Tab-separated table of C-alpha atoms and ligand atoms in Angstrom:
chain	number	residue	atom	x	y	z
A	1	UNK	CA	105.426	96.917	88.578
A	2	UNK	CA	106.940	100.251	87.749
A	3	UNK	CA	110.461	98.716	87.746
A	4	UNK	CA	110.052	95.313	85.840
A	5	UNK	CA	108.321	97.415	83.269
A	6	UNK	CA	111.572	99.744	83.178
A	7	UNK	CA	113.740	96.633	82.770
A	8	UNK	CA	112.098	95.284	79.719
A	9	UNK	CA	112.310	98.659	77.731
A	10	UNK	CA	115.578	98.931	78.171
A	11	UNK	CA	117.203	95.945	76.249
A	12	UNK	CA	120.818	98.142	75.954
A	13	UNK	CA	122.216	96.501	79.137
A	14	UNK	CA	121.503	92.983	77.689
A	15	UNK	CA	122.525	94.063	74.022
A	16	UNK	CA	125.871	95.220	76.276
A	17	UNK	CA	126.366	92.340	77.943
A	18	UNK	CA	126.089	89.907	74.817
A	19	UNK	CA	128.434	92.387	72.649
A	20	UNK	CA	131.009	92.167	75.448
A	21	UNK	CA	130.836	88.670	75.683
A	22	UNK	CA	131.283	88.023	71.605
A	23	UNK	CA	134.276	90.061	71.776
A	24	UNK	CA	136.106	88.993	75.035
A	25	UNK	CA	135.399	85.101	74.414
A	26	UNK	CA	137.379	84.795	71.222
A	27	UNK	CA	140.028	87.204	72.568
A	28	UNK	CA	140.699	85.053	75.293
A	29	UNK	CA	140.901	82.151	73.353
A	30	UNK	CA	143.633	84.027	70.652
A	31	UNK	CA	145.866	84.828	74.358
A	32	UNK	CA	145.615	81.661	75.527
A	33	UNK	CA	147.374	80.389	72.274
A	34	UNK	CA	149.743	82.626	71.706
A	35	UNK	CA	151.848	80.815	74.439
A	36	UNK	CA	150.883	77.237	73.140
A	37	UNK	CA	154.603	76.784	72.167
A	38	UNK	CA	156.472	75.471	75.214
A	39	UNK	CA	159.918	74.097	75.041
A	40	UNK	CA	161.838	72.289	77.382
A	41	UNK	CA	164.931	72.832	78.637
A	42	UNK	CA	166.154	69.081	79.515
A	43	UNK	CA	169.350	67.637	80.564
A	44	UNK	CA	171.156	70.646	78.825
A	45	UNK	CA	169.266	70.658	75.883
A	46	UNK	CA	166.332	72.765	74.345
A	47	UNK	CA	163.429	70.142	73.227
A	48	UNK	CA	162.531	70.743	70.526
A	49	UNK	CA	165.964	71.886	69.150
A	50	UNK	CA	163.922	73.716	66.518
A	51	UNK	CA	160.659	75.329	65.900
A	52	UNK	CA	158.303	77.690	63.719
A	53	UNK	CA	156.208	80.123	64.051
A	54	UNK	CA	154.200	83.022	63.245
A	55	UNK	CA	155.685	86.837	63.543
A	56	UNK	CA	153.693	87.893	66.572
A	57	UNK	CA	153.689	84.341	68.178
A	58	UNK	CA	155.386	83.721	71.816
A	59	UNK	CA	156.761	81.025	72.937
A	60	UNK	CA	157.635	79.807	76.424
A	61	UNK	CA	160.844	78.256	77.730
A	62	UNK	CA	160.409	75.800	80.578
A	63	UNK	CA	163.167	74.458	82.855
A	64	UNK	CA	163.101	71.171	83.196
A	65	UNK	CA	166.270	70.480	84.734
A	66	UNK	CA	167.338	70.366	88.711
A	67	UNK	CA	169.562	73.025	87.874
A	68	UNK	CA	169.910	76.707	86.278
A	69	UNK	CA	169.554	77.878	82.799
A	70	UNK	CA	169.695	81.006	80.899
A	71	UNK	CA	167.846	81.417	77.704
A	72	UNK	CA	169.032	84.394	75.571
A	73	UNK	CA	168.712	85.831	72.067
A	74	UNK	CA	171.468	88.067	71.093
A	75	UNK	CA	170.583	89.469	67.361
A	76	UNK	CA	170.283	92.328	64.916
A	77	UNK	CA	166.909	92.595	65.117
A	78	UNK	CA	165.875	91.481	68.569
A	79	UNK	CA	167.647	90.979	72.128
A	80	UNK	CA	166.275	88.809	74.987
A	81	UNK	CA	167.484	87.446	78.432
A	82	UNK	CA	165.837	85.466	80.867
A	83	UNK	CA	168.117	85.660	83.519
A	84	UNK	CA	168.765	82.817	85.660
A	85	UNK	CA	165.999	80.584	85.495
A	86	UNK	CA	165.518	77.581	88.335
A	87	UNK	CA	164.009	74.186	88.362
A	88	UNK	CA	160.079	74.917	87.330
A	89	UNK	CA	160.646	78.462	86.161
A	90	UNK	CA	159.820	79.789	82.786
A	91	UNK	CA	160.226	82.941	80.458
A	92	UNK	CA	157.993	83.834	77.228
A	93	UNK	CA	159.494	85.197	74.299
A	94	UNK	CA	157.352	87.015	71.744
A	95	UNK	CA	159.059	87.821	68.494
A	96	UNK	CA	157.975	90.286	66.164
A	97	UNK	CA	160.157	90.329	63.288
A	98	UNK	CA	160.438	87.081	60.940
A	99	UNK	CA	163.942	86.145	60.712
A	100	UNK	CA	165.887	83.030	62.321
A	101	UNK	CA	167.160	82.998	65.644
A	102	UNK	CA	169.092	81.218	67.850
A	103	UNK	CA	168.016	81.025	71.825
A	104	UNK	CA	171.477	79.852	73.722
A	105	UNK	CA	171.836	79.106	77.401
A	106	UNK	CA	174.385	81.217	79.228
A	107	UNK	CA	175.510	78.408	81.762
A	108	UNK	CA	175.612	75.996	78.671
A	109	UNK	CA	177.118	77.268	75.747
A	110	UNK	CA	175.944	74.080	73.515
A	111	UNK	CA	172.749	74.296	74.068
A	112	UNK	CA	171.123	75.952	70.827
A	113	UNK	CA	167.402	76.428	70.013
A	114	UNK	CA	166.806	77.668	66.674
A	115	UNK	CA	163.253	79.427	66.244
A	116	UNK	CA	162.673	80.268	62.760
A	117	UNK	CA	159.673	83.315	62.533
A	118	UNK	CA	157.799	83.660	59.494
B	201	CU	CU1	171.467	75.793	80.267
């Protein structure tokens, strides 16, 4: 009796448990879309070839191909490099200055995906 009582005057943990749960839901849900943005990398080409988004935003590059690619930024005001990325593998790129840039592919030199940041 002594310890049911104890639980019921002492609504903190449950007033915890609800404040953690407001905060971490829509948190989640503001991670989850920061990497909404996938493009392709598709018989040698970036698809889309162009995209915008949000200073802060991410986006992820997926290989598509059966073969290797190597997304890279190479800019005033931000560098990036994949490295060699296989059939399946991805990178995510967050930029945090608005500007335009141009990803390129290392292996092919036409490929050209131009991310405009705003
Ligand atoms: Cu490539």
């Amino acid at each position: 009796m002594k310890s049911s009582k104890r639980a019921f005057s002492n609504p903190s943990l449950l007033t915890k448990a609800v404040l953690v749960a407001a905060i971490a839901y829509p948190v989640g849900v503001w991670a989850q879309s920061k990497t909404d943005i996938v493009i392709s990398q598709k018989n040698r080409t970036y698809a889309p070839g162009a995209v915008s988004i949000k200073t802060g935003q991410s986006i992820k590059i997926l290989n598509d191909d059966m073969f290797l690619h190597h997304a890279f930024i190479d800019s005033d005001e931000m560098e990036f490099d994949s490295g060699s990325m296989d059939e399946g593998e991805s990178a995510i790129v967050k930029f945090a200055t608005p500007g335009v840039y141009n990803v390129k592919c290392a292996i092919h030199p036409k490929m050209n995906l131009e991310v405009t940041v705003k």
